[in-house]
Amino acid sequence: MAVITRGFGGRRRDDADLPPGQYRTDDFPVLSAGPTPRIDLDEWELAVVTETGERSTWSWAEFTALPADEPTVDIHCVTRWSKFGTSWRGVSVDTLLADVETTAEYVVAHSYGGYTTNIPLEGLLDGQAWVAYEFDGEPLAPVHGGPARLLVPHLYFWKSAKWLRALELRLDDEPGFWETAGYHNDGDPWREQRYLED
Amino acid sequence: MARAAVPGGLTWQPATVAATRAETATARTLVLDVDGWTGHVPGQHVDVRLSAPDGYMAHRSYSISSAPGPDRLEVTVQAVIDGEVSPHLVEVAEPGDHLEIRGPLGGWFVRRPADPRPALLIGGGSGVAPLMSMVRAATTPTRLLYSTRSPSDALFTADLATAQATGDTPVAVTHVYTRVVPSGWPAPPRRLDADILARVAWPRDADVVAFVCGPTGFVETVADLLVDIGYNPSNIRTERFGPTGG
Ligand SMILES: Cc1cc2nc3c(=O)[nH]c(=O)nc-3n(C[C@H](O)[C@H](O)[C@H](O)COP(=O)(O)OP(=O)(O)OC[C@H]3O[C@@H](n4cnc5c(N)ncnc54)[C@H](O)[C@@H]3O)c2cc1C
């Protein structure tokens, strides 16, 4: 039975595009667990590592020379803000995995700074995810994950690892940083999968 | 990195406002009675849910500012202009009102009682709320550096003075005012900078854990300064709330 809060009317800024429990913001809030890593583009490298240990790597010049997409997507943070119509430029994960041999079903994203998050591989394929390096026509700012971050708009935004360093393909599912700190393993905003027991 | 599960309590629980306490002209502490509440770890937050008579609901997160304890907790809310939830909690809610909470939540920005390290706490504005819980529960040497625009924006002024004077564990509090200083204050208004940090912080962090909480711009600046003076990024924990930039 719902508990009514005396005097509360609410704003009802609802929107059909809002997942349950989210509110809309026009800001771009920043959330992360520690200081913002600063990564020199000369030293930056992106790696895809398969379950057999095979590595494909891209330097910044190689990575930004890959064919890029310009997705415009809605993003949803587990802290309840959603931001509509964000525009990015980035390389589709399909492109990064095009020449990679794998039977893996899971991916762990690794960040500069030590952060990790896990995602089923099928959640990253078929145009659902990018490694983004521009936001709103500008290079991605360090606080938002620059030089490059994962962008997986259909999951809560903690899955879109900032300061991406590597995608590790795995046969088994290995929970990442927030997933071992009490957050849901899957993180689907439309099913409101916020915390472990949701 | 820490691996810790969030302890229980993930269903919505009814809570009753037991008392309210003005902290500043625009911020208020709500004391909430929650049957069967078993306590929290300082730094954790709760999700608060308000329901309108027609079934419309709004939820927001609020850090717990009280020391851990059973059946009761406190949250301290800064009213955001044009906000949906915070103005209700600061201006409308009164003792006897009902709402719902879920928690305690969060397993990273927490100061566990068993952690033997001294703690450096750095808060901006209402970001001091989770740090206040850490101050109240301090069992190791604790230093709080607290930045507000003016003395009248500072939360917990009296409680912080008491914690300093009477706690069993040494708690040192340093205020920084960015716009207006109290009369007789020895320095002009200033932003928190490397100088002040070097004075207040333990020089290096080998055995210190730092917690930084406030608006994004504040957290960015402070975390960078800590890294600059030699703190290991893995010993700096941050939590950001409030609109961007702040
Ligand atoms: C883990 C956590 C702990 C928190 N602890 C506290 C606390 O102890 N005390 C406290 O006063 N607040 C705290 N907050 C912030 C709080 O959850 C609300 O965001 C705040 O009270 C504003 O809600 P509102 O409904 O009044 O405003 P809204 O109606 O949500 O919005 C008002 C305006 O502010 C912006 N805004 C609001 N909230 C945020 C946000 N979180 N990030 C970015 N922009 C935002 C909106 O975009 C909008 O422009 C915490 C947030 C988090 C995530």
Tab-separated table of N, CA and C in Angstrom, chain A residues 1-14 20-23 25-38 78-80 113-116 142-144 162-163 174-183 192 194-198, chain B residues 1-6 8-10 12 14-15 45 47 49-61 82-85 87-88 92-94 97-100 102 105-109 216 220 223-224 227 233 236-240 242-244:
chain	number	residue	atom	x	y	z
A	1	MET	N	0.851	-1.196	0.000
A	1	MET	CA	0.000	0.000	0.000
A	1	MET	C	0.883	1.242	0.000
A	2	ALA	N	0.578	2.153	-0.867
A	2	ALA	CA	1.426	3.341	-0.968
A	2	ALA	C	1.256	4.226	0.261
A	3	VAL	N	2.343	4.829	0.657
A	3	VAL	CA	2.328	5.781	1.766
A	3	VAL	C	2.195	7.169	1.152
A	4	ILE	N	1.107	7.869	1.438
A	4	ILE	CA	0.914	9.202	0.850
A	4	ILE	C	1.687	10.230	1.680
A	5	THR	N	2.392	11.098	1.006
A	5	THR	CA	3.122	12.150	1.701
A	5	THR	C	2.278	13.425	1.716
A	6	ARG	N	1.883	13.843	2.889
A	6	ARG	CA	1.025	15.024	3.039
A	6	ARG	C	1.628	16.224	2.301
A	7	GLY	N	0.811	16.880	1.534
A	7	GLY	CA	1.246	18.133	0.926
A	7	GLY	C	2.097	17.981	-0.319
A	8	PHE	N	2.374	16.754	-0.721
A	8	PHE	CA	3.230	16.579	-1.904
A	8	PHE	C	2.378	16.423	-3.159
A	9	GLY	N	2.570	17.296	-4.112
A	9	GLY	CA	1.829	17.217	-5.360
A	9	GLY	C	2.697	16.700	-6.488
A	10	GLY	N	3.976	17.039	-6.444
A	10	GLY	CA	4.881	16.591	-7.499
A	10	GLY	C	4.784	17.501	-8.703
A	11	ARG	N	5.729	17.342	-9.596
A	11	ARG	CA	5.807	18.212	-10.767
A	11	ARG	C	5.238	17.554	-12.008
A	12	ARG	N	5.255	16.195	-11.960
A	12	ARG	CA	4.677	15.480	-13.092
A	12	ARG	C	5.299	15.872	-14.412
A	13	ARG	N	6.640	16.001	-14.372
A	13	ARG	CA	7.261	16.334	-15.644
A	13	ARG	C	7.427	15.055	-16.421
A	14	ASP	N	6.413	14.158	-16.388
A	14	ASP	CA	6.709	12.867	-16.997
A	14	ASP	C	6.689	12.923	-18.499
A	20	PRO	N	11.229	4.083	-15.745
A	20	PRO	CA	10.628	4.259	-14.422
A	20	PRO	C	11.603	4.835	-13.405
A	21	GLY	N	11.122	5.799	-12.603
A	21	GLY	CA	11.939	6.336	-11.523
A	21	GLY	C	12.966	7.364	-11.960
A	22	GLN	N	12.989	7.707	-13.249
A	22	GLN	CA	13.978	8.678	-13.737
A	22	GLN	C	13.340	10.058	-13.838
A	23	TYR	N	14.147	11.120	-13.763
A	23	TYR	CA	13.664	12.448	-14.102
A	23	TYR	C	14.583	13.038	-15.154
A	25	THR	N	16.899	15.757	-17.013
A	25	THR	CA	17.765	16.906	-16.738
A	25	THR	C	18.336	17.425	-18.044
A	26	ASP	N	18.590	18.727	-18.078
A	26	ASP	CA	19.256	19.298	-19.243
A	26	ASP	C	20.728	19.565	-18.967
A	27	ASP	N	21.131	19.409	-17.679
A	27	ASP	CA	22.559	19.463	-17.357
A	27	ASP	C	23.239	18.183	-17.826
A	28	PHE	N	24.527	18.118	-17.583
A	28	PHE	CA	25.224	16.849	-17.783
A	28	PHE	C	25.972	16.550	-16.481
A	29	PRO	N	25.265	15.922	-15.516
A	29	PRO	CA	25.912	15.648	-14.229
A	29	PRO	C	27.111	14.713	-14.401
A	30	VAL	N	28.000	14.766	-13.437
A	30	VAL	CA	29.197	13.937	-13.471
A	30	VAL	C	29.200	13.050	-12.242
A	31	LEU	N	29.388	11.748	-12.417
A	31	LEU	CA	29.517	10.860	-11.266
A	31	LEU	C	30.680	9.937	-11.514
A	32	SER	N	31.550	9.806	-10.530
A	32	SER	CA	32.585	8.778	-10.638
A	32	SER	C	33.141	8.528	-9.259
A	33	ALA	N	33.915	7.449	-9.145
A	33	ALA	CA	34.286	6.960	-7.824
A	33	ALA	C	35.535	7.631	-7.260
A	34	GLY	N	36.296	8.304	-8.093
A	34	GLY	CA	37.551	8.891	-7.622
A	34	GLY	C	37.964	10.032	-8.531
A	35	PRO	N	39.231	10.444	-8.438
A	35	PRO	CA	39.691	11.554	-9.265
A	35	PRO	C	39.604	11.232	-10.753
A	36	THR	N	39.554	12.251	-11.578
A	36	THR	CA	39.527	12.078	-13.024
A	36	THR	C	40.928	11.771	-13.538
A	37	PRO	N	41.125	10.600	-14.161
A	37	PRO	CA	42.448	10.315	-14.721
A	37	PRO	C	42.758	11.260	-15.892
A	38	ARG	N	43.992	11.674	-16.010
A	38	ARG	CA	44.411	12.511	-17.155
A	38	ARG	C	45.307	11.632	-18.012
A	78	VAL	N	21.877	5.775	-13.058
A	78	VAL	CA	21.208	5.075	-11.952
A	78	VAL	C	20.837	6.052	-10.828
A	79	THR	N	21.503	7.214	-10.753
A	79	THR	CA	21.133	8.208	-9.747
A	79	THR	C	19.882	8.977	-10.165
A	80	ARG	N	19.218	8.535	-11.224
A	80	ARG	CA	17.850	8.932	-11.597
A	80	ARG	C	17.732	10.060	-12.600
A	113	GLY	N	42.689	4.152	-14.556
A	113	GLY	CA	42.212	4.490	-13.218
A	113	GLY	C	41.688	3.271	-12.475
A	114	GLY	N	41.498	2.135	-13.186
A	114	GLY	CA	41.190	0.895	-12.482
A	114	GLY	C	39.736	0.470	-12.471
A	115	TYR	N	38.829	1.331	-12.930
A	115	TYR	CA	37.407	0.989	-12.936
A	115	TYR	C	37.132	-0.166	-13.908
A	116	THR	N	36.153	-1.008	-13.555
A	116	THR	CA	35.725	-2.076	-14.465
A	116	THR	C	34.208	-2.171	-14.463
A	142	PRO	N	37.569	15.399	-20.105
A	142	PRO	CA	38.023	14.382	-19.144
A	142	PRO	C	36.964	13.997	-18.102
A	143	VAL	N	36.213	14.953	-17.550
A	143	VAL	CA	35.215	14.566	-16.530
A	143	VAL	C	34.147	13.634	-17.085
A	144	HIS	N	33.906	13.710	-18.379
A	144	HIS	CA	32.891	12.841	-18.972
A	144	HIS	C	33.510	11.585	-19.584
A	162	LYS	N	33.923	5.180	-18.400
A	162	LYS	CA	34.734	6.324	-18.819
A	162	LYS	C	36.204	5.911	-18.917
A	163	TRP	N	36.988	6.711	-19.633
A	163	TRP	CA	38.446	6.524	-19.739
A	163	TRP	C	38.782	5.086	-20.151
A	174	GLU	N	32.105	-11.771	-15.237
A	174	GLU	CA	32.854	-11.329	-14.058
A	174	GLU	C	32.350	-9.945	-13.640
A	175	PRO	N	31.637	-9.861	-12.494
A	175	PRO	CA	31.098	-8.561	-12.067
A	175	PRO	C	32.193	-7.513	-11.907
A	176	GLY	N	31.876	-6.274	-12.236
A	176	GLY	CA	32.844	-5.192	-12.183
A	176	GLY	C	32.769	-4.409	-10.880
A	177	PHE	N	33.208	-3.146	-10.968
A	177	PHE	CA	33.372	-2.312	-9.780
A	177	PHE	C	32.057	-2.071	-9.041
A	178	TRP	N	31.083	-1.474	-9.702
A	178	TRP	CA	29.817	-1.206	-9.002
A	178	TRP	C	29.005	-2.485	-8.832
A	179	GLU	N	29.167	-3.436	-9.756
A	179	GLU	CA	28.399	-4.675	-9.651
A	179	GLU	C	28.807	-5.458	-8.393
A	180	THR	N	30.054	-5.294	-7.945
A	180	THR	CA	30.451	-5.965	-6.696
A	180	THR	C	30.220	-5.047	-5.503
A	181	ALA	N	29.790	-3.811	-5.749
A	181	ALA	CA	29.511	-2.888	-4.642
A	181	ALA	C	28.008	-2.703	-4.465
A	182	GLY	N	27.232	-3.675	-4.890
A	182	GLY	CA	25.812	-3.658	-4.561
A	182	GLY	C	24.870	-3.245	-5.684
A	183	TYR	N	25.419	-2.940	-6.861
A	183	TYR	CA	24.548	-2.581	-7.980
A	183	TYR	C	24.207	-3.801	-8.815
A	192	GLU	N	14.234	-1.142	-14.432
A	192	GLU	CA	14.665	-0.514	-13.186
A	192	GLU	C	15.586	-1.431	-12.380
A	194	ARG	N	18.392	-1.408	-10.604
A	194	ARG	CA	19.385	-0.532	-9.978
A	194	ARG	C	20.337	-1.306	-9.068
A	195	TYR	N	19.756	-1.965	-8.078
A	195	TYR	CA	20.580	-2.585	-7.054
A	195	TYR	C	20.492	-4.108	-7.158
A	196	LEU	N	21.513	-4.728	-6.578
A	196	LEU	CA	21.658	-6.177	-6.529
A	196	LEU	C	20.354	-6.965	-6.539
A	197	GLU	N	19.435	-6.592	-5.662
A	197	GLU	CA	18.253	-7.428	-5.464
A	197	GLU	C	17.053	-7.007	-6.305
A	198	ASP	N	17.217	-6.011	-7.174
A	198	ASP	CA	16.067	-5.556	-7.982
A	198	ASP	C	15.656	-6.633	-8.974
B	1	MET	N	40.624	-2.738	-5.551
B	1	MET	CA	39.462	-1.939	-5.215
B	1	MET	C	38.548	-2.691	-4.261
B	2	ALA	N	37.804	-1.940	-3.513
B	2	ALA	CA	36.973	-2.542	-2.469
B	2	ALA	C	35.891	-3.424	-3.078
B	3	ARG	N	35.653	-4.507	-2.450
B	3	ARG	CA	34.569	-5.384	-2.871
B	3	ARG	C	33.660	-5.553	-1.681
B	4	ALA	N	32.545	-4.909	-1.705
B	4	ALA	CA	31.665	-4.993	-0.550
B	4	ALA	C	30.238	-4.934	-1.015
B	5	ALA	N	29.438	-5.790	-0.489
B	5	ALA	CA	28.026	-5.780	-0.853
B	5	ALA	C	27.302	-4.732	-0.030
B	6	VAL	N	26.219	-4.245	-0.584
B	6	VAL	CA	25.362	-3.341	0.171
B	6	VAL	C	24.554	-4.176	1.144
B	8	GLY	N	21.589	-5.412	3.127
B	8	GLY	CA	20.120	-5.533	3.059
B	8	GLY	C	19.250	-4.333	2.762
B	9	GLY	N	18.010	-4.435	3.172
B	9	GLY	CA	17.110	-3.298	3.199
B	9	GLY	C	16.766	-2.695	1.859
B	10	LEU	N	16.534	-3.533	0.846
B	10	LEU	CA	16.293	-2.946	-0.459
B	10	LEU	C	14.824	-2.810	-0.841
B	12	TRP	N	11.147	-0.821	-0.145
B	12	TRP	CA	10.723	0.475	0.383
B	12	TRP	C	10.139	0.278	1.759
B	14	PRO	N	8.297	2.259	5.186
B	14	PRO	CA	7.683	3.507	5.626
B	14	PRO	C	8.562	4.216	6.640
B	15	ALA	N	8.605	5.522	6.558
B	15	ALA	CA	9.366	6.329	7.516
B	15	ALA	C	8.481	7.485	7.957
B	45	HIS	N	23.846	6.349	1.607
B	45	HIS	CA	22.666	7.188	1.401
B	45	HIS	C	21.398	6.353	1.411
B	47	ASP	N	17.459	6.216	-0.627
B	47	ASP	CA	16.555	6.787	-1.612
B	47	ASP	C	15.278	7.158	-0.876
B	49	ARG	N	11.295	8.404	-1.190
B	49	ARG	CA	10.192	8.405	-2.155
B	49	ARG	C	9.001	9.165	-1.583
B	50	LEU	N	8.526	10.117	-2.346
B	50	LEU	CA	7.342	10.878	-1.954
B	50	LEU	C	6.205	10.490	-2.902
B	51	SER	N	5.013	10.281	-2.349
B	51	SER	CA	3.861	9.918	-3.183
B	51	SER	C	2.760	10.955	-3.046
B	52	ALA	N	2.219	11.367	-4.177
B	52	ALA	CA	1.067	12.269	-4.181
B	52	ALA	C	-0.206	11.420	-4.054
B	53	PRO	N	-1.305	12.035	-3.644
B	53	PRO	CA	-2.548	11.282	-3.453
B	53	PRO	C	-2.989	10.541	-4.718
B	54	ASP	N	-2.683	11.047	-5.891
B	54	ASP	CA	-3.114	10.359	-7.120
B	54	ASP	C	-2.149	9.268	-7.563
B	55	GLY	N	-1.168	8.958	-6.724
B	55	GLY	CA	-0.278	7.855	-7.060
B	55	GLY	C	1.041	8.286	-7.698
B	56	TYR	N	1.158	9.546	-8.090
B	56	TYR	CA	2.418	10.025	-8.669
B	56	TYR	C	3.526	9.956	-7.616
B	57	MET	N	4.693	9.499	-8.014
B	57	MET	CA	5.805	9.369	-7.064
B	57	MET	C	7.050	10.064	-7.590
B	58	ALA	N	7.855	10.582	-6.676
B	58	ALA	CA	9.172	11.111	-7.043
B	58	ALA	C	10.189	10.542	-6.062
B	59	HIS	N	11.383	10.217	-6.566
B	59	HIS	CA	12.439	9.662	-5.721
B	59	HIS	C	13.712	10.471	-5.893
B	60	ARG	N	14.438	10.642	-4.805
B	60	ARG	CA	15.775	11.241	-4.875
B	60	ARG	C	16.651	10.575	-3.817
B	61	SER	N	17.969	10.702	-4.003
B	61	SER	CA	18.920	10.135	-3.034
B	61	SER	C	19.341	11.188	-2.022
B	82	ASP	N	13.583	25.616	-7.711
B	82	ASP	CA	12.809	24.934	-8.748
B	82	ASP	C	12.872	23.427	-8.673
B	83	GLY	N	13.424	22.900	-7.596
B	83	GLY	CA	13.502	21.451	-7.479
B	83	GLY	C	12.132	20.856	-7.197
B	84	GLU	N	11.996	19.567	-7.447
B	84	GLU	CA	10.722	18.899	-7.200
B	84	GLU	C	10.646	18.356	-5.775
B	85	VAL	N	11.719	17.740	-5.322
B	85	VAL	CA	11.689	17.038	-4.037
B	85	VAL	C	12.298	17.864	-2.904
B	87	PRO	N	12.649	21.134	-2.188
B	87	PRO	CA	11.867	22.193	-1.531
B	87	PRO	C	10.759	21.608	-0.650
B	88	HIS	N	10.197	20.480	-1.060
B	88	HIS	CA	9.175	19.858	-0.206
B	88	HIS	C	9.790	19.448	1.128
B	92	VAL	N	8.139	22.071	3.433
B	92	VAL	CA	6.768	21.594	3.674
B	92	VAL	C	6.706	20.495	4.737
B	93	ALA	N	7.622	19.552	4.679
B	93	ALA	CA	7.537	18.379	5.567
B	93	ALA	C	7.529	18.811	7.034
B	94	GLU	N	6.734	18.112	7.843
B	94	GLU	CA	6.732	18.416	9.278
B	94	GLU	C	6.545	17.137	10.084
B	97	ASP	N	4.614	13.506	9.359
B	97	ASP	CA	4.434	13.195	7.934
B	97	ASP	C	5.049	11.841	7.587
B	98	HIS	N	4.470	11.217	6.561
B	98	HIS	CA	4.953	9.907	6.136
B	98	HIS	C	5.625	9.994	4.781
B	99	LEU	N	6.674	9.210	4.621
B	99	LEU	CA	7.288	9.030	3.314
B	99	LEU	C	7.888	7.634	3.294
B	100	GLU	N	8.620	7.308	2.249
B	100	GLU	CA	9.230	5.975	2.206
B	100	GLU	C	10.723	6.109	1.914
B	102	ARG	N	14.478	3.725	1.088
B	102	ARG	CA	15.071	2.468	0.671
B	102	ARG	C	16.563	2.582	0.962
B	105	LEU	N	22.195	2.477	1.154
B	105	LEU	CA	22.738	2.179	-0.161
B	105	LEU	C	24.152	2.733	-0.292
B	106	GLY	N	24.930	2.060	-1.147
B	106	GLY	CA	26.274	2.565	-1.447
B	106	GLY	C	27.315	1.797	-0.666
B	107	GLY	N	28.299	1.235	-1.386
B	107	GLY	CA	29.311	0.427	-0.732
B	107	GLY	C	30.715	0.926	-1.002
B	108	TRP	N	30.839	2.111	-1.594
B	108	TRP	CA	32.165	2.604	-1.984
B	108	TRP	C	32.550	3.867	-1.227
B	109	PHE	N	31.652	4.843	-1.240
B	109	PHE	CA	31.950	6.094	-0.541
B	109	PHE	C	31.574	5.913	0.930
B	216	THR	N	30.138	18.984	-8.692
B	216	THR	CA	31.157	18.457	-9.594
B	216	THR	C	32.410	19.325	-9.693
B	220	GLU	N	36.066	17.917	-8.660
B	220	GLU	CA	37.127	17.850	-9.664
B	220	GLU	C	38.385	18.566	-9.182
B	223	ALA	N	39.969	16.864	-5.950
B	223	ALA	CA	40.602	15.565	-6.219
B	223	ALA	C	41.903	15.766	-7.002
B	224	ASP	N	41.887	16.696	-7.966
B	224	ASP	CA	43.115	16.982	-8.723
B	224	ASP	C	44.214	17.528	-7.804
B	227	VAL	N	45.785	14.781	-5.826
B	227	VAL	CA	46.716	13.998	-6.642
B	227	VAL	C	48.019	14.788	-6.802
B	233	PRO	N	45.642	8.163	-6.233
B	233	PRO	CA	44.232	8.235	-6.635
B	233	PRO	C	43.376	7.133	-6.017
B	236	ILE	N	41.566	8.076	-2.803
B	236	ILE	CA	40.688	9.247	-2.837
B	236	ILE	C	39.313	8.789	-3.317
B	237	ARG	N	38.330	8.930	-2.474
B	237	ARG	CA	36.982	8.536	-2.876
B	237	ARG	C	36.131	9.773	-3.049
B	238	THR	N	35.359	9.792	-4.110
B	238	THR	CA	34.583	10.998	-4.391
B	238	THR	C	33.115	10.676	-4.535
B	239	GLU	N	32.294	11.637	-4.154
B	239	GLU	CA	30.868	11.557	-4.445
B	239	GLU	C	30.442	12.947	-4.877
B	240	ARG	N	29.643	12.990	-5.928
B	240	ARG	CA	29.243	14.290	-6.473
B	240	ARG	C	27.741	14.351	-6.466
B	242	GLY	N	24.300	17.357	-6.926
B	242	GLY	CA	23.953	18.731	-7.262
B	242	GLY	C	24.244	18.959	-8.717
B	243	PRO	N	23.663	20.027	-9.229
B	243	PRO	CA	23.797	20.308	-10.656
B	243	PRO	C	25.260	20.472	-11.064
B	244	THR	N	25.522	20.236	-12.319
B	244	THR	CA	26.875	20.306	-12.864
B	244	THR	C	27.564	21.626	-12.545
